[in-house]
Amino acid sequence: MNNIVVFEVTATLETALKKLAKANLAVYKLKKRSSRVQFGVRQEYQQKVFAIFSHPCYNIKVIKKSGWQRFKFFLTKRFGLIVGGALFIAVAAASGNTVLKIKVVGNGDYLSPQIISIAADCGAREWSFCRKLDTPLLQAKVMALPDVNFCSVSREGAYLLIDVRTEEEHTSKADRKPLETPVSGEVVRLVAICGTPEKSEGDKVKEGEILIGAYELSPEGEKTNCLAVGFAEIKAQAALSLFYTEESEQNAQSALKAASLYSDTVLSRSYTVSPCDGGVKYEVSFTYLKRVAVNME
């Protein structure tokens, strides 16, 4: 069973790794989340981690308990629920009126929250016997929703299936902002499907500069607002420091792999190592691709 406890701490990646390395703790599932760092350690070192980051400025918390801890909690806190659920399922199996799950299918499934609420008003709730389900009323109310032109209700075992079709599939609201670069670097690729590109491949850019403007230019040079659609790839550089108790090939490989926290596409990486208080410091420099897009989903 998974014996890893996952923590999240408000600290820089370098600070967190330095403190853990000084305590000789093996780190698993390392992730960088903005100003926070996520990492896992074996369950038996949980209290030691809290002691390492005991200063109030670090704001550390457990975001995922070990598999054994979750299993124990499940058994101790939900024993009555498990027994009750088992009894309910046993009774439900003997009743053709029982609904354990309401499932909305069809291209109107994006309306699931509203439809499940309507079903409840019409007598259908999950984990209930639903003896008073008013199917015609349920269909009529669903058909009254915007763009819905078909609805059918059927049973499949303990499932209540509500098939809903709409005139056009639901799409998320478009972002009407231009495409900006979140990093400084060099434009490697820029594709503007709609809108006006303000940079070209090979251009140097700074963080926050616009890559694709949300407008089009007429032959006379007049601007017309439109939706910016496209993507870009920026070649950027970064560096990070990692601390270990000793210099070794394994630690060198681990330090180099840390560059992958910034991007799935690392173009080049190198490191230097120097002694420091309590161990050694690896300075990793790397070049990576940052892909950004707007209205491409």
Coordinates of N, CA and C in Angstrom, one line a residue, residues 79-161:
F79 N -17.4 3.4 9.2 CA -17.8 2.0 9.4 C -19.3 1.9 9.3
G80 N -20.0 2.8 10.0 CA -21.5 2.8 9.9 C -22.0 3.0 8.5
L81 N -21.4 3.9 7.8 CA -21.8 4.2 6.4 C -21.6 3.0 5.5
I82 N -20.5 2.3 5.7 CA -20.2 1.1 4.9 C -21.3 0.1 5.1
V83 N -21.6 -0.2 6.4 CA -22.6 -1.2 6.8 C -24.0 -0.7 6.2
G84 N -24.3 0.6 6.4 CA -25.6 1.1 5.9 C -25.7 1.0 4.4
G85 N -24.6 1.4 3.8 CA -24.6 1.3 2.3 C -24.7 -0.1 1.8
A86 N -24.1 -1.1 2.5 CA -24.2 -2.5 2.0 C -25.7 -2.9 2.2
L87 N -26.3 -2.5 3.3 CA -27.7 -2.9 3.5 C -28.6 -2.3 2.5
F88 N -28.3 -1.0 2.2 CA -29.1 -0.3 1.2 C -29.0 -1.0 -0.2
I89 N -27.8 -1.3 -0.6 CA -27.6 -1.9 -1.9 C -28.3 -3.3 -1.9
A90 N -28.2 -4.0 -0.8 CA -28.9 -5.3 -0.8 C -30.4 -5.1 -1.0
V91 N -31.0 -4.1 -0.3 CA -32.4 -3.8 -0.4 C -32.7 -3.3 -1.9
A92 N -31.8 -2.5 -2.3 CA -32.0 -1.9 -3.7 C -32.0 -2.9 -4.8
A93 N -31.2 -3.9 -4.6 CA -31.1 -5.0 -5.6 C -32.4 -5.7 -5.7
A94 N -33.2 -5.7 -4.7 CA -34.5 -6.4 -4.7 C -35.6 -5.5 -5.2
S95 N -35.3 -4.3 -5.5 CA -36.4 -3.3 -5.9 C -36.1 -2.7 -7.3
G96 N -37.0 -2.8 -8.2 CA -36.9 -2.3 -9.5 C -37.0 -0.8 -9.5
N97 N -37.5 -0.1 -8.4 CA -37.7 1.3 -8.4 C -36.5 2.1 -7.9
T98 N -35.4 1.4 -7.5 CA -34.3 2.1 -6.9 C -33.4 2.7 -8.0
V99 N -32.9 4.0 -7.7 CA -32.0 4.7 -8.6 C -30.7 5.0 -7.7
L100 N -29.6 4.4 -8.1 CA -28.4 4.6 -7.4 C -27.6 5.8 -8.1
K101 N -27.8 6.0 -9.4 CA -27.1 7.0 -10.1 C -27.9 7.6 -11.2
I102 N -27.9 9.0 -11.3 CA -28.6 9.6 -12.4 C -27.5 10.1 -13.4
K103 N -27.6 9.7 -14.6 CA -26.6 10.0 -15.6 C -27.2 10.7 -16.8
V104 N -26.6 11.9 -17.1 CA -27.1 12.7 -18.3 C -26.2 12.4 -19.4
V105 N -26.7 11.9 -20.6 CA -25.9 11.6 -21.7 C -26.4 12.5 -22.9
G106 N -25.6 12.4 -24.0 CA -25.9 13.2 -25.2 C -25.1 14.4 -25.2
N107 N -25.2 15.2 -26.3 CA -24.4 16.4 -26.3 C -24.9 17.5 -25.4
G108 N -26.0 17.3 -24.7 CA -26.5 18.2 -23.7 C -26.0 17.9 -22.3
D109 N -25.0 17.0 -22.2 CA -24.5 16.6 -20.8 C -23.9 17.8 -20.0
Y110 N -23.6 18.9 -20.7 CA -23.0 20.0 -20.0 C -24.1 20.7 -19.1
L111 N -25.4 20.3 -19.4 CA -26.5 20.8 -18.5 C -26.8 20.0 -17.3
S112 N -25.9 19.0 -17.0 CA -26.1 18.0 -16.0 C -26.5 18.6 -14.6
P113 N -25.9 19.7 -14.1 CA -26.3 20.2 -12.8 C -27.8 20.7 -12.8
Q114 N -28.2 21.4 -13.9 CA -29.6 21.8 -14.0 C -30.6 20.6 -14.1
I115 N -30.2 19.7 -14.9 CA -31.1 18.5 -15.2 C -31.2 17.7 -14.0
I116 N -30.1 17.4 -13.2 CA -30.2 16.6 -12.0 C -31.1 17.4 -11.0
S117 N -31.0 18.7 -10.9 CA -31.9 19.5 -10.0 C -33.4 19.3 -10.4
I118 N -33.6 19.4 -11.7 CA -35.0 19.2 -12.2 C -35.5 17.8 -11.9
A119 N -34.6 16.8 -12.1 CA -35.0 15.4 -11.7 C -35.4 15.3 -10.3
A120 N -34.7 16.0 -9.4 CA -35.0 15.9 -8.0 C -36.4 16.5 -7.7
D121 N -36.7 17.6 -8.4 CA -38.0 18.2 -8.3 C -39.1 17.3 -8.8
C122 N -38.8 16.4 -9.7 CA -39.8 15.5 -10.3 C -39.8 14.2 -9.6
G123 N -39.1 14.0 -8.5 CA -39.2 12.8 -7.8 C -38.0 11.8 -8.0
A124 N -36.9 12.2 -8.6 CA -35.8 11.3 -8.8 C -34.6 11.8 -8.2
R125 N -34.1 11.1 -7.2 CA -32.8 11.4 -6.5 C -31.9 10.2 -6.5
E126 N -30.6 10.5 -6.5 CA -29.7 9.4 -6.4 C -29.8 8.7 -5.0
W127 N -29.6 7.4 -5.0 CA -29.7 6.6 -3.8 C -31.0 6.7 -3.1
S128 N -32.1 6.6 -4.0 CA -33.4 6.6 -3.4 C -34.3 5.7 -4.3
F129 N -35.5 5.4 -3.8 CA -36.4 4.5 -4.4 C -37.2 5.1 -5.6
C130 N -37.3 6.4 -5.7 CA -37.9 7.1 -6.8 C -39.3 6.5 -7.2
R131 N -40.1 6.2 -6.3 CA -41.4 5.6 -6.6 C -42.4 6.7 -7.2
K132 N -42.1 7.9 -7.0 CA -43.0 9.0 -7.4 C -42.4 9.8 -8.6
L133 N -41.6 9.2 -9.4 CA -41.0 9.9 -10.5 C -42.0 10.3 -11.5
D134 N -42.1 11.5 -11.9 CA -43.1 12.0 -12.9 C -42.2 12.2 -14.2
T135 N -42.1 11.2 -15.0 CA -41.3 11.2 -16.2 C -41.8 12.2 -17.2
P136 N -43.1 12.4 -17.5 CA -43.5 13.4 -18.5 C -43.1 14.8 -18.0
L137 N -43.3 15.1 -16.7 CA -43.0 16.4 -16.2 C -41.5 16.7 -16.3
L138 N -40.7 15.6 -16.0 CA -39.2 15.7 -16.1 C -38.8 16.1 -17.5
Q139 N -39.4 15.4 -18.5 CA -39.0 15.6 -19.9 C -39.5 17.0 -20.3
A140 N -40.6 17.5 -19.9 CA -41.1 18.8 -20.3 C -40.2 19.9 -19.7
K141 N -39.8 19.7 -18.5 CA -38.9 20.8 -17.9 C -37.6 20.8 -18.5
V142 N -37.0 19.6 -18.9 CA -35.7 19.6 -19.5 C -35.8 20.2 -20.9
M143 N -36.9 19.9 -21.7 CA -37.1 20.5 -23.0 C -37.3 22.0 -23.0
A144 N -37.6 22.6 -21.8 CA -37.8 24.0 -21.7 C -36.4 24.7 -21.5
L145 N -35.3 24.0 -21.3 CA -34.0 24.6 -21.1 C -33.5 25.1 -22.5
P146 N -32.7 26.2 -22.5 CA -32.2 26.8 -23.7 C -31.5 25.8 -24.6
D147 N -31.9 25.8 -25.9 CA -31.3 25.0 -27.0 C -31.6 23.5 -26.9
V148 N -32.4 23.1 -26.0 CA -32.7 21.6 -25.9 C -33.8 21.3 -26.9
N149 N -33.6 20.3 -27.7 CA -34.6 19.9 -28.7 C -35.0 18.5 -28.6
F150 N -34.4 17.7 -27.6 CA -34.8 16.3 -27.5 C -34.4 15.9 -26.0
C151 N -35.3 15.1 -25.4 CA -35.1 14.5 -24.1 C -35.8 13.2 -24.0
S152 N -35.1 12.2 -23.5 CA -35.8 10.9 -23.2 C -35.2 10.4 -21.9
V153 N -36.1 9.7 -21.1 CA -35.7 9.1 -19.8 C -35.9 7.6 -19.9
S154 N -34.9 6.9 -19.4 CA -35.0 5.5 -19.5 C -34.2 4.9 -18.2
R155 N -34.5 3.6 -18.0 CA -33.8 2.9 -16.9 C -32.9 1.9 -17.4
E156 N -31.7 1.8 -16.8 CA -30.7 0.7 -17.1 C -30.2 0.2 -15.8
G157 N -30.9 -0.9 -15.3 CA -30.5 -1.4 -14.0 C -30.9 -0.4 -12.9
A158 N -29.9 0.0 -12.1 CA -30.1 1.0 -11.1 C -29.7 2.4 -11.5
Y159 N -29.5 2.5 -12.8 CA -29.2 3.9 -13.4 C -30.4 4.5 -14.0
L160 N -30.6 5.8 -13.8 CA -31.6 6.6 -14.5 C -30.9 7.4 -15.6
L161 N -31.1 7.0 -16.9 CA -30.4 7.7 -18.0 C -31.3 8.8 -18.6

